[in-house]
Coordinates of C-alpha atoms in Angstrom, one line a residue:
M1 CA -4.1 1.2 -2.6
A2 CA -3.6 4.9 -2.3
K3 CA -1.9 6.7 -5.2
R4 CA 1.8 6.9 -4.9
I5 CA 3.5 9.9 -6.4
N6 CA 7.1 9.5 -7.6
I7 CA 9.3 12.6 -7.3
D8 CA 13.0 12.3 -8.0
G9 CA 13.0 8.5 -7.1
K10 CA 11.2 9.0 -3.8
F11 CA 7.5 8.1 -3.2
Y12 CA 5.0 10.4 -1.6
R13 CA 1.3 10.1 -0.6
N14 CA -1.4 12.6 0.1
R15 CA -2.1 12.8 3.8
R16 CA -4.6 15.4 5.0
G17 CA -4.0 17.4 1.9
K18 CA -0.2 17.4 2.2
L19 CA 2.5 15.4 0.4
V20 CA 4.2 13.0 2.9
Q21 CA 7.2 10.8 2.0
I22 CA 6.5 7.1 2.2
P23 CA 9.3 5.3 4.2
D24 CA 11.3 2.8 2.2
E25 CA 10.4 -0.1 4.4
W26 CA 6.7 0.5 3.7
L27 CA 7.0 0.3 -0.1
G28 CA 5.4 -2.7 -1.6
K29 CA 3.7 -3.8 1.6
T30 CA 0.0 -3.9 2.2
T31 CA -1.9 -4.2 5.4
D32 CA -3.6 -7.6 6.1
R33 CA -7.3 -7.7 7.1
Q34 CA -6.3 -9.6 10.2
T35 CA -4.0 -6.8 11.3
I36 CA -6.7 -4.2 10.8
K37 CA -9.2 -6.2 12.8
K38 CA -6.8 -6.4 15.8
R39 CA -6.7 -2.6 16.0
N40 CA -8.8 -0.7 18.6
S41 CA -12.0 0.8 17.1
I42 CA -12.1 4.5 16.5
S43 CA -15.2 5.0 18.7
R44 CA -13.4 3.4 21.6
R45 CA -10.4 5.7 21.2
T46 CA -12.5 8.9 20.9
R47 CA -14.7 7.9 23.9
K48 CA -11.5 7.3 26.0
N49 CA -10.2 10.8 25.0
K50 CA -13.5 12.5 25.8
N51 CA -13.5 11.1 29.3
K52 CA -10.1 12.5 30.2
S53 CA -10.2 15.6 32.3
T54 CA -7.9 18.4 31.1

């Protein structure tokens, strides 16, 4: 689990070098392996974006 930072009773996380508040409904929940496997792979997403004409 990523490190949670507690500031004045609110939890934050480091995201791309910046502090971002963690939503209250996310606290205490972890992502299941099964859910991660259902997601599209990164290579498929980037390939799809490269094929788009701008």
